[in-house]
């Protein structure tokens, strides 16, 4: 059995109707059960329109639970875009194969150049991102890991879905985590936005976290691209996916992100509303649903919003992001995947977190624990200033 078998048992429209039928009494019942553990039906209540009047109560409880589990800390990471070449035609992405933009695959020297900049910023956690194409397949990614492993403590990927054997190869090269967003769990909407290319195979994408779990990847990131379909229902399916994975691959850690549609190269598309208040509700619902899951807040969101929302269950933030290959060292913004809204430098974000009595965590793992490199000289967690010796 894979998650696809479970997913097929649920009708998206029926799940949406169930969520929108929840009442204030259902929300109060869910809130009373948080410490004992919530069911998927409770998650429906917390995602429902009926939960809107309870958002302040949800936010306060969410903050308390996050501090109890993670303390006043925030992990910082940066994406490193290796390529914008893509074989998919997707309506919402600047990298879509139909867009007439300059294409780039970083060579070894260019990868090192971007890595140099990220090291100077102080990053230890780097997320490697590519478009989906065989030009940046397993061999290319394994080489990138070998180049970067001596420089960074934690290397994650957001790349094309792969077979289990490919993931096993990358784990041996030092891969720590993989983010794979389903975009939407709505079977009727998915093909409208994924017109051609490997990504048009919804089942293969849905099964990717199963393959990651079997391959021994330490952390798997989930999420939907909010704005493609009804956000409440997509969020509930993310919760269904999370609960399934936690039960089948319990050694694996999980994270959830909340990407929203952003301005990009290509045609305009119809967007389903998902505003900042909705994002807060979704994040709070997931924190109450799972006190262990990590929640991430990206630079897609504005500085003002991130300054207010980071306390509400989030455990990691991107900082100083560039969404184009070579973006940190040389390349023009015209190659970017989407527009970034919070353009503060990593040092500015670090300074803001400290002003709010939060510790920015640049490093929370050392590769020597996975058999790479030499033993660390100091503590496991590093919270020093950006650019300082660690």
mmCIF file of C-alpha atoms in Angstrom:
data_model
loop_
_atom_site.group_PDB
_atom_site.id
_atom_site.type_symbol
_atom_site.label_atom_id
_atom_site.label_comp_id
_atom_site.label_asym_id
_atom_site.label_seq_id
_atom_site.Cartn_x
_atom_site.Cartn_y
_atom_site.Cartn_z
ATOM 1 C CA UNK A 1 0.000 0.000 0.000
ATOM 2 C CA UNK A 2 1.128 3.552 -0.749
ATOM 3 C CA UNK A 3 -0.448 6.901 0.016
ATOM 4 C CA UNK A 4 -2.072 6.863 -3.417
ATOM 5 C CA UNK A 5 -4.300 3.988 -2.289
ATOM 6 C CA UNK A 6 -5.452 6.015 0.706
ATOM 7 C CA UNK A 7 -5.844 9.221 -1.325
ATOM 8 C CA UNK A 8 -8.144 7.469 -3.802
ATOM 9 C CA UNK A 9 -10.547 6.647 -0.974
ATOM 10 C CA UNK A 10 -11.267 10.334 -0.389
ATOM 11 C CA UNK A 11 -13.228 12.554 -2.734
ATOM 12 C CA UNK A 12 -11.875 16.126 -2.767
ATOM 13 C CA UNK A 13 -15.313 17.713 -3.129
ATOM 14 C CA UNK A 14 -16.753 15.591 -0.323
ATOM 15 C CA UNK A 15 -13.852 16.489 1.961
ATOM 16 C CA UNK A 16 -14.400 20.160 1.124
ATOM 17 C CA UNK A 17 -18.086 19.883 1.981
ATOM 18 C CA UNK A 18 -17.247 18.228 5.302
ATOM 19 C CA UNK A 19 -14.811 21.012 6.200
ATOM 20 C CA UNK A 20 -17.270 23.769 5.311
ATOM 21 C CA UNK A 21 -20.018 22.082 7.353
ATOM 22 C CA UNK A 22 -18.080 22.250 10.636
ATOM 23 C CA UNK A 23 -19.569 24.361 13.415
ATOM 24 C CA UNK A 24 -18.278 26.445 16.303
ATOM 25 C CA UNK A 25 -19.030 23.491 18.574
ATOM 26 C CA UNK A 26 -16.741 21.308 16.460
ATOM 27 C CA UNK A 27 -13.958 23.888 16.767
ATOM 28 C CA UNK A 28 -14.362 24.128 20.552
ATOM 29 C CA UNK A 29 -14.278 20.330 20.777
ATOM 30 C CA UNK A 30 -11.048 20.209 18.769
ATOM 31 C CA UNK A 31 -9.405 22.902 20.905
ATOM 32 C CA UNK A 32 -10.311 20.989 24.061
ATOM 33 C CA UNK A 33 -8.499 17.907 22.748
ATOM 34 C CA UNK A 34 -5.199 19.428 21.628
ATOM 35 C CA UNK A 35 -3.124 18.051 24.496
ATOM 36 C CA UNK A 36 -4.633 14.592 24.076
ATOM 37 C CA UNK A 37 -4.107 14.535 20.320
ATOM 38 C CA UNK A 38 -6.290 15.586 17.414
ATOM 39 C CA UNK A 39 -8.011 13.463 14.806
ATOM 40 C CA UNK A 40 -8.272 14.223 11.114
ATOM 41 C CA UNK A 41 -11.848 15.303 11.762
ATOM 42 C CA UNK A 42 -10.569 17.767 14.378
ATOM 43 C CA UNK A 43 -8.170 19.137 11.760
ATOM 44 C CA UNK A 44 -11.133 19.717 9.464
ATOM 45 C CA UNK A 45 -12.753 21.817 12.175
ATOM 46 C CA UNK A 46 -9.633 23.929 12.743
ATOM 47 C CA UNK A 47 -9.320 24.568 8.997
ATOM 48 C CA UNK A 48 -12.993 25.395 8.556
ATOM 49 C CA UNK A 49 -14.624 28.828 8.182
ATOM 50 C CA UNK A 50 -16.169 28.195 11.607
ATOM 51 C CA UNK A 51 -12.694 28.459 13.168
ATOM 52 C CA UNK A 52 -12.168 32.071 12.046
ATOM 53 C CA UNK A 53 -13.573 33.614 15.272
ATOM 54 C CA UNK A 54 -11.231 31.349 17.276
ATOM 55 C CA UNK A 55 -8.068 32.391 15.467
ATOM 56 C CA UNK A 56 -6.663 34.443 18.347
ATOM 57 C CA UNK A 57 -7.204 31.560 20.776
ATOM 58 C CA UNK A 58 -5.620 29.155 18.293
ATOM 59 C CA UNK A 59 -2.633 31.467 17.825
ATOM 60 C CA UNK A 60 -1.969 31.801 21.553
ATOM 61 C CA UNK A 61 -2.161 28.047 22.128
ATOM 62 C CA UNK A 62 -0.039 27.448 19.048
ATOM 63 C CA UNK A 63 2.666 29.794 20.356
ATOM 64 C CA UNK A 64 2.730 28.109 23.778
ATOM 65 C CA UNK A 65 3.028 24.631 22.289
ATOM 66 C CA UNK A 66 5.812 25.691 19.929
ATOM 67 C CA UNK A 67 7.844 27.308 22.710
ATOM 68 C CA UNK A 68 7.371 24.222 24.899
ATOM 69 C CA UNK A 69 8.696 21.957 22.145
ATOM 70 C CA UNK A 70 11.228 24.129 20.281
ATOM 71 C CA UNK A 71 11.978 27.027 22.625
ATOM 72 C CA UNK A 72 12.487 30.602 21.410
ATOM 73 C CA UNK A 73 14.500 29.477 18.392
ATOM 74 C CA UNK A 74 14.251 29.845 14.625
ATOM 75 C CA UNK A 75 16.249 27.801 12.133
ATOM 76 C CA UNK A 76 17.560 29.813 9.183
ATOM 77 C CA UNK A 77 18.186 28.377 5.735
ATOM 78 C CA UNK A 78 18.713 29.548 2.172
ATOM 79 C CA UNK A 79 17.819 28.038 -1.201
ATOM 80 C CA UNK A 80 20.599 27.507 -3.728
ATOM 81 C CA UNK A 81 19.147 27.227 -7.224
ATOM 82 C CA UNK A 82 21.265 24.913 -9.357
ATOM 83 C CA UNK A 83 19.184 25.043 -12.538
ATOM 84 C CA UNK A 84 16.067 26.571 -14.075
ATOM 85 C CA UNK A 85 15.858 24.067 -16.933
ATOM 86 C CA UNK A 86 12.554 22.186 -16.773
ATOM 87 C CA UNK A 87 10.717 19.628 -18.909
ATOM 88 C CA UNK A 88 7.309 20.403 -17.394
ATOM 89 C CA UNK A 89 4.677 22.810 -18.635
ATOM 90 C CA UNK A 90 3.024 24.194 -15.499
ATOM 91 C CA UNK A 91 0.753 27.227 -15.509
ATOM 92 C CA UNK A 92 2.057 28.809 -12.309
ATOM 93 C CA UNK A 93 5.860 28.522 -12.522
ATOM 94 C CA UNK A 94 8.466 30.834 -13.999
ATOM 95 C CA UNK A 95 10.582 27.807 -14.947
ATOM 96 C CA UNK A 96 7.809 26.268 -17.098
ATOM 97 C CA UNK A 97 9.202 24.821 -20.334
ATOM 98 C CA UNK A 98 6.926 27.037 -22.420
ATOM 99 C CA UNK A 99 8.388 30.273 -21.026
ATOM 100 C CA UNK A 100 10.996 31.894 -23.248
ATOM 101 C CA UNK A 101 13.607 32.726 -20.646
ATOM 102 C CA UNK A 102 17.371 32.161 -20.525
ATOM 103 C CA UNK A 103 18.108 28.692 -19.144
ATOM 104 C CA UNK A 104 21.010 27.856 -16.884
ATOM 105 C CA UNK A 105 22.579 24.797 -15.256
ATOM 106 C CA UNK A 106 25.339 25.718 -12.822
ATOM 107 C CA UNK A 107 28.735 24.127 -13.354
ATOM 108 C CA UNK A 108 31.091 23.228 -10.518
ATOM 109 C CA UNK A 109 32.738 26.644 -10.399
ATOM 110 C CA UNK A 110 29.374 28.420 -10.340
ATOM 111 C CA UNK A 111 28.083 26.156 -7.562
ATOM 112 C CA UNK A 112 31.183 26.966 -5.519
ATOM 113 C CA UNK A 113 30.727 30.700 -6.175
ATOM 114 C CA UNK A 114 27.179 30.727 -4.790
ATOM 115 C CA UNK A 115 28.298 28.510 -1.901
ATOM 116 C CA UNK A 116 31.041 31.014 -1.059
ATOM 117 C CA UNK A 117 28.433 33.760 -0.649
ATOM 118 C CA UNK A 118 26.135 31.603 1.480
ATOM 119 C CA UNK A 119 29.051 30.648 3.708
ATOM 120 C CA UNK A 120 29.937 34.303 4.209
ATOM 121 C CA UNK A 121 26.335 34.955 5.225
ATOM 122 C CA UNK A 122 26.736 32.234 7.859
ATOM 123 C CA UNK A 123 24.369 29.577 6.535
ATOM 124 C CA UNK A 124 24.836 25.932 7.499
ATOM 125 C CA UNK A 125 21.513 24.707 6.087
ATOM 126 C CA UNK A 126 21.170 24.983 2.309
ATOM 127 C CA UNK A 127 18.232 23.842 0.187
ATOM 128 C CA UNK A 128 19.261 22.783 -3.333
ATOM 129 C CA UNK A 129 16.594 23.572 -5.936
ATOM 130 C CA UNK A 130 16.289 22.671 -9.616
ATOM 131 C CA UNK A 131 13.705 22.462 -12.338
ATOM 132 C CA UNK A 132 12.531 18.985 -13.265
ATOM 133 C CA UNK A 133 14.642 17.550 -16.087
ATOM 134 C CA UNK A 134 17.002 14.651 -16.749
ATOM 135 C CA UNK A 135 19.769 17.212 -17.355
ATOM 136 C CA UNK A 136 19.991 17.602 -13.584
ATOM 137 C CA UNK A 137 19.457 13.984 -12.626
ATOM 138 C CA UNK A 138 20.985 11.776 -9.957
ATOM 139 C CA UNK A 139 24.583 12.037 -11.183
ATOM 140 C CA UNK A 140 24.465 15.845 -11.314
ATOM 141 C CA UNK A 141 22.878 16.111 -7.872
ATOM 142 C CA UNK A 142 25.318 13.615 -6.343
ATOM 143 C CA UNK A 143 28.183 15.723 -7.679
ATOM 144 C CA UNK A 144 26.630 18.865 -6.188
ATOM 145 C CA UNK A 145 26.356 17.141 -2.809
ATOM 146 C CA UNK A 146 30.013 16.118 -2.950
ATOM 147 C CA UNK A 147 30.997 19.717 -3.713
ATOM 148 C CA UNK A 148 28.883 21.197 -0.927
ATOM 149 C CA UNK A 149 29.051 18.604 1.865
ATOM 150 C CA UNK A 150 32.430 19.875 3.197
ATOM 151 C CA UNK A 151 30.986 23.401 3.387
ATOM 152 C CA UNK A 152 27.562 22.965 5.009
ATOM 153 C CA UNK A 153 26.158 20.910 7.866
ATOM 154 C CA UNK A 154 22.726 20.264 6.360
ATOM 155 C CA UNK A 155 21.882 19.790 2.685
ATOM 156 C CA UNK A 156 18.274 19.450 1.559
ATOM 157 C CA UNK A 157 16.741 19.235 -1.894
ATOM 158 C CA UNK A 158 13.644 20.386 -3.724
ATOM 159 C CA UNK A 159 14.045 18.664 -7.079
ATOM 160 C CA UNK A 160 12.172 16.311 -9.400
ATOM 161 C CA UNK A 161 10.634 13.162 -7.893
ATOM 162 C CA UNK A 162 12.966 10.184 -8.219
ATOM 163 C CA UNK A 163 12.997 6.439 -7.764
ATOM 164 C CA UNK A 164 13.914 4.924 -4.403
ATOM 165 C CA UNK A 165 17.347 3.801 -5.637
ATOM 166 C CA UNK A 166 18.180 7.365 -6.686
ATOM 167 C CA UNK A 167 17.342 8.667 -3.229
ATOM 168 C CA UNK A 168 19.446 5.940 -1.642
ATOM 169 C CA UNK A 169 22.394 7.076 -3.773
ATOM 170 C CA UNK A 170 21.924 10.696 -2.706
ATOM 171 C CA UNK A 171 21.621 9.745 0.971
ATOM 172 C CA UNK A 172 25.017 8.067 0.700
ATOM 173 C CA UNK A 173 26.381 11.364 -0.653
ATOM 174 C CA UNK A 174 25.062 13.282 2.355
ATOM 175 C CA UNK A 175 21.482 14.268 1.522
ATOM 176 C CA UNK A 176 19.562 15.116 4.704
ATOM 177 C CA UNK A 177 16.055 16.069 3.571
ATOM 178 C CA UNK A 178 13.811 16.329 0.526
ATOM 179 C CA UNK A 179 10.915 18.723 0.010
ATOM 180 C CA UNK A 180 8.265 17.556 -2.442
ATOM 181 C CA UNK A 181 5.123 19.643 -2.697
ATOM 182 C CA UNK A 182 2.061 18.025 -4.211
ATOM 183 C CA UNK A 183 0.900 21.474 -5.434
ATOM 184 C CA UNK A 184 -2.726 20.331 -5.169
ATOM 185 C CA UNK A 185 -4.384 17.100 -4.070
ATOM 186 C CA UNK A 186 -7.448 17.951 -6.175
ATOM 187 C CA UNK A 187 -7.528 15.332 -8.950
ATOM 188 C CA UNK A 188 -9.833 17.512 -11.064
ATOM 189 C CA UNK A 189 -7.644 20.619 -10.826
ATOM 190 C CA UNK A 190 -4.168 19.028 -10.974
ATOM 191 C CA UNK A 191 -4.166 18.309 -14.748
ATOM 192 C CA UNK A 192 -5.368 21.845 -15.507
ATOM 193 C CA UNK A 193 -2.085 23.233 -14.173
ATOM 194 C CA UNK A 194 0.328 20.433 -15.119
ATOM 195 C CA UNK A 195 -0.149 20.319 -18.862
ATOM 196 C CA UNK A 196 2.755 18.102 -19.911
ATOM 197 C CA UNK A 197 6.009 16.622 -18.693
ATOM 198 C CA UNK A 198 6.809 14.158 -15.890
ATOM 199 C CA UNK A 199 4.964 16.268 -13.329
ATOM 200 C CA UNK A 200 1.660 15.526 -15.063
ATOM 201 C CA UNK A 201 1.788 12.042 -13.461
ATOM 202 C CA UNK A 202 -0.063 12.791 -10.228
ATOM 203 C CA UNK A 203 0.282 9.276 -8.787
ATOM 204 C CA UNK A 204 4.072 9.161 -9.135
ATOM 205 C CA UNK A 205 4.321 12.499 -7.357
ATOM 206 C CA UNK A 206 1.931 11.415 -4.602
ATOM 207 C CA UNK A 207 4.040 8.315 -3.948
ATOM 208 C CA UNK A 208 7.313 10.252 -3.687
ATOM 209 C CA UNK A 209 7.264 10.594 0.128
ATOM 210 C CA UNK A 210 6.760 6.817 0.364
ATOM 211 C CA UNK A 211 9.912 6.285 -1.679
ATOM 212 C CA UNK A 212 11.754 8.814 0.473
ATOM 213 C CA UNK A 213 10.707 6.998 3.629
ATOM 214 C CA UNK A 214 11.853 3.646 2.276
ATOM 215 C CA UNK A 215 15.153 5.179 1.130
ATOM 216 C CA UNK A 216 15.978 6.386 4.634
ATOM 217 C CA UNK A 217 15.877 10.138 3.987
ATOM 218 C CA UNK A 218 15.911 11.736 7.436
ATOM 219 C CA UNK A 219 13.347 14.470 6.796
ATOM 220 C CA UNK A 220 10.537 14.873 4.273
ATOM 221 C CA UNK A 221 8.872 18.201 3.526
ATOM 222 C CA UNK A 222 5.214 18.340 2.485
ATOM 223 C CA UNK A 223 2.927 21.077 1.255
ATOM 224 C CA UNK A 224 0.470 22.350 -1.309
ATOM 225 C CA UNK A 225 0.751 25.416 -3.520
ATOM 226 C CA UNK A 226 -2.074 27.439 -2.067
ATOM 227 C CA UNK A 227 -4.138 29.242 -4.660
ATOM 228 C CA UNK A 228 -4.598 26.376 -7.119
ATOM 229 C CA UNK A 229 -7.681 24.882 -5.435
ATOM 230 C CA UNK A 230 -9.664 25.293 -2.217
ATOM 231 C CA UNK A 231 -6.949 25.940 0.366
ATOM 232 C CA UNK A 232 -8.809 24.409 3.306
ATOM 233 C CA UNK A 233 -9.242 21.098 1.532
ATOM 234 C CA UNK A 234 -5.705 21.003 0.163
ATOM 235 C CA UNK A 235 -4.423 21.694 3.682
ATOM 236 C CA UNK A 236 -6.526 18.858 5.079
ATOM 237 C CA UNK A 237 -5.073 16.466 2.499
ATOM 238 C CA UNK A 238 -1.590 17.576 3.566
ATOM 239 C CA UNK A 239 -2.645 16.573 7.088
ATOM 240 C CA UNK A 240 -3.923 13.230 5.825
ATOM 241 C CA UNK A 241 -0.600 12.680 4.064
ATOM 242 C CA UNK A 242 1.356 13.664 7.178
ATOM 243 C CA UNK A 243 -0.613 11.300 9.435
ATOM 244 C CA UNK A 244 -0.132 8.438 6.969
ATOM 245 C CA UNK A 245 3.630 9.028 6.740
ATOM 246 C CA UNK A 246 4.085 9.388 10.496
ATOM 247 C CA UNK A 247 2.516 5.969 10.980
ATOM 248 C CA UNK A 248 4.364 4.188 8.174
ATOM 249 C CA UNK A 249 7.801 5.852 8.384
ATOM 250 C CA UNK A 250 8.042 6.818 12.026
ATOM 251 C CA UNK A 251 11.837 7.220 12.019
ATOM 252 C CA UNK A 252 11.523 10.103 9.547
ATOM 253 C CA UNK A 253 11.010 13.733 10.572
ATOM 254 C CA UNK A 254 8.504 15.898 8.711
ATOM 255 C CA UNK A 255 8.072 19.530 7.821
ATOM 256 C CA UNK A 256 5.263 21.516 6.238
ATOM 257 C CA UNK A 257 5.530 24.679 4.167
ATOM 258 C CA UNK A 258 2.826 27.078 3.009
ATOM 259 C CA UNK A 259 3.842 28.443 -0.410
ATOM 260 C CA UNK A 260 1.391 30.819 -2.030
ATOM 261 C CA UNK A 261 1.213 31.682 -5.696
ATOM 262 C CA UNK A 262 3.568 34.559 -6.450
ATOM 263 C CA UNK A 263 4.143 36.731 -9.554
ATOM 264 C CA UNK A 264 6.118 34.784 -12.146
ATOM 265 C CA UNK A 265 7.100 34.693 -15.810
ATOM 266 C CA UNK A 266 4.307 33.347 -18.016
ATOM 267 C CA UNK A 267 0.578 33.682 -18.403
ATOM 268 C CA UNK A 268 -1.795 34.856 -15.699
ATOM 269 C CA UNK A 269 -3.941 32.160 -14.110
ATOM 270 C CA UNK A 270 -7.079 32.150 -12.014
ATOM 271 C CA UNK A 271 -6.145 32.071 -8.338
ATOM 272 C CA UNK A 272 -8.252 30.687 -5.500
ATOM 273 C CA UNK A 273 -8.122 33.146 -2.571
ATOM 274 C CA UNK A 274 -5.578 32.389 0.154
ATOM 275 C CA UNK A 275 -4.727 35.497 2.145
ATOM 276 C CA UNK A 276 -2.412 36.099 5.088
ATOM 277 C CA UNK A 277 -5.134 35.411 7.643
ATOM 278 C CA UNK A 278 -5.826 32.096 5.914
ATOM 279 C CA UNK A 279 -2.116 31.245 6.072
ATOM 280 C CA UNK A 280 -2.070 31.942 9.806
ATOM 281 C CA UNK A 281 -5.111 29.722 10.298
ATOM 282 C CA UNK A 282 -3.505 26.885 8.336
ATOM 283 C CA UNK A 283 -0.220 27.148 10.244
ATOM 284 C CA UNK A 284 -1.948 27.226 13.617
ATOM 285 C CA UNK A 285 -4.140 24.281 12.668
ATOM 286 C CA UNK A 286 -1.092 22.187 11.790
ATOM 287 C CA UNK A 287 0.765 23.107 14.972
ATOM 288 C CA UNK A 288 -2.247 22.063 17.053
ATOM 289 C CA UNK A 289 -2.582 18.903 14.944
ATOM 290 C CA UNK A 290 1.079 17.927 15.424
ATOM 291 C CA UNK A 291 3.428 19.346 18.031
ATOM 292 C CA UNK A 292 6.409 17.565 16.418
ATOM 293 C CA UNK A 293 6.118 18.677 12.798
ATOM 294 C CA UNK A 294 8.388 21.503 11.664
ATOM 295 C CA UNK A 295 6.712 24.494 9.992
ATOM 296 C CA UNK A 296 8.524 26.734 7.522
ATOM 297 C CA UNK A 297 7.917 30.376 6.530
ATOM 298 C CA UNK A 298 9.484 31.507 3.260
ATOM 299 C CA UNK A 299 10.536 34.815 1.732
ATOM 300 C CA UNK A 300 7.513 34.563 -0.571
ATOM 301 C CA UNK A 301 5.799 36.417 2.281
ATOM 302 C CA UNK A 302 6.292 40.090 3.115
ATOM 303 C CA UNK A 303 8.628 41.448 5.765
ATOM 304 C CA UNK A 304 5.684 42.842 7.736
ATOM 305 C CA UNK A 305 3.803 39.559 7.703
ATOM 306 C CA UNK A 306 6.836 37.469 8.617
ATOM 307 C CA UNK A 307 7.660 39.820 11.486
ATOM 308 C CA UNK A 308 4.239 39.162 12.989
ATOM 309 C CA UNK A 309 3.642 35.535 12.015
ATOM 310 C CA UNK A 310 6.943 33.839 12.853
ATOM 311 C CA UNK A 311 5.869 33.206 16.465
ATOM 312 C CA UNK A 312 2.782 31.271 15.386
ATOM 313 C CA UNK A 313 4.136 27.757 15.197
ATOM 314 C CA UNK A 314 6.935 28.275 12.709
ATOM 315 C CA UNK A 315 10.317 26.690 13.363
ATOM 316 C CA UNK A 316 12.316 27.695 10.275
ATOM 317 C CA UNK A 317 12.611 30.676 7.930
ATOM 318 C CA UNK A 318 14.432 31.278 4.686
ATOM 319 C CA UNK A 319 16.546 34.427 4.585
ATOM 320 C CA UNK A 320 18.169 36.491 1.857
ATOM 321 C CA UNK A 321 16.742 34.157 -0.783
ATOM 322 C CA UNK A 322 17.538 34.268 -4.487
ATOM 323 C CA UNK A 323 15.349 32.108 -6.714
ATOM 324 C CA UNK A 324 17.543 31.997 -9.813
ATOM 325 C CA UNK A 325 20.618 29.894 -10.651
ATOM 326 C CA UNK A 326 23.752 31.777 -9.695
ATOM 327 C CA UNK A 327 21.624 34.413 -7.996
ATOM 328 C CA UNK A 328 23.972 34.993 -5.061
ATOM 329 C CA UNK A 329 27.135 35.525 -7.063
ATOM 330 C CA UNK A 330 26.396 36.703 -10.597
ATOM 331 C CA UNK A 331 23.177 35.860 -12.428
ATOM 332 C CA UNK A 332 20.422 38.376 -13.278
ATOM 333 C CA UNK A 333 17.011 38.277 -11.648
ATOM 334 C CA UNK A 334 15.418 37.536 -15.026
ATOM 335 C CA UNK A 335 16.132 33.841 -14.433
ATOM 336 C CA UNK A 336 14.130 33.687 -11.187
ATOM 337 C CA UNK A 337 11.381 31.169 -10.475
ATOM 338 C CA UNK A 338 9.127 33.590 -8.595
ATOM 339 C CA UNK A 339 9.304 36.990 -6.942
ATOM 340 C CA UNK A 340 10.642 37.249 -3.388
ATOM 341 C CA UNK A 341 8.727 39.619 -1.087
ATOM 342 C CA UNK A 342 10.975 39.794 1.994
ATOM 343 C CA UNK A 343 14.308 41.010 0.613
ATOM 344 C CA UNK A 344 16.132 41.600 3.913
ATOM 345 C CA UNK A 345 19.656 40.288 4.253
ATOM 346 C CA UNK A 346 20.328 37.293 6.514
ATOM 347 C CA UNK A 347 22.041 39.627 8.992
ATOM 348 C CA UNK A 348 18.964 41.872 9.128
ATOM 349 C CA UNK A 349 16.675 38.919 9.781
ATOM 350 C CA UNK A 350 19.039 37.620 12.441
ATOM 351 C CA UNK A 351 19.055 41.050 14.089
ATOM 352 C CA UNK A 352 15.272 41.228 14.072
ATOM 353 C CA UNK A 353 14.907 37.779 15.629
ATOM 354 C CA UNK A 354 17.329 38.711 18.397
ATOM 355 C CA UNK A 355 15.400 41.928 19.043
ATOM 356 C CA UNK A 356 12.357 39.724 19.685
ATOM 357 C CA UNK A 357 14.315 37.492 22.110
ATOM 358 C CA UNK A 358 14.554 34.638 19.607
ATOM 359 C CA UNK A 359 17.749 32.718 18.900
ATOM 360 C CA UNK A 360 18.540 32.316 15.186
ATOM 361 C CA UNK A 361 19.825 28.770 14.712
ATOM 362 C CA UNK A 362 22.270 28.456 11.852
ATOM 363 C CA UNK A 363 23.305 24.883 12.657
ATOM 364 C CA UNK A 364 21.374 22.166 14.478
ATOM 365 C CA UNK A 365 23.145 19.082 13.122
ATOM 366 C CA UNK A 366 26.663 18.086 12.200
ATOM 367 C CA UNK A 367 27.472 15.806 9.252
ATOM 368 C CA UNK A 368 29.920 13.797 11.354
ATOM 369 C CA UNK A 369 26.915 12.175 13.023
ATOM 370 C CA UNK A 370 26.110 10.756 9.588
ATOM 371 C CA UNK A 371 29.681 9.649 8.964
ATOM 372 C CA UNK A 372 30.891 12.679 6.995
ATOM 373 C CA UNK A 373 33.921 14.807 7.869
ATOM 374 C CA UNK A 374 35.660 15.263 11.218
ATOM 375 C CA UNK A 375 34.020 15.524 14.667
ATOM 376 C CA UNK A 376 32.643 18.960 15.630
ATOM 377 C CA UNK A 377 34.700 21.019 18.052
ATOM 378 C CA UNK A 378 31.837 22.644 19.933
ATOM 379 C CA UNK A 379 28.172 22.355 20.770
ATOM 380 C CA UNK A 380 25.694 20.792 18.362
ATOM 381 C CA UNK A 381 23.535 23.900 17.986
ATOM 382 C CA UNK A 382 25.156 27.102 16.803
ATOM 383 C CA UNK A 383 23.415 30.416 17.296
ATOM 384 C CA UNK A 384 26.217 32.896 16.728
ATOM 385 C CA UNK A 385 26.067 36.028 14.625
ATOM 386 C CA UNK A 386 26.060 35.664 10.852
ATOM 387 C CA UNK A 387 29.569 35.360 9.533
ATOM 388 C CA UNK A 388 31.139 34.635 12.922
ATOM 389 C CA UNK A 389 33.282 31.578 13.541
ATOM 390 C CA UNK A 390 31.260 28.474 14.320
#
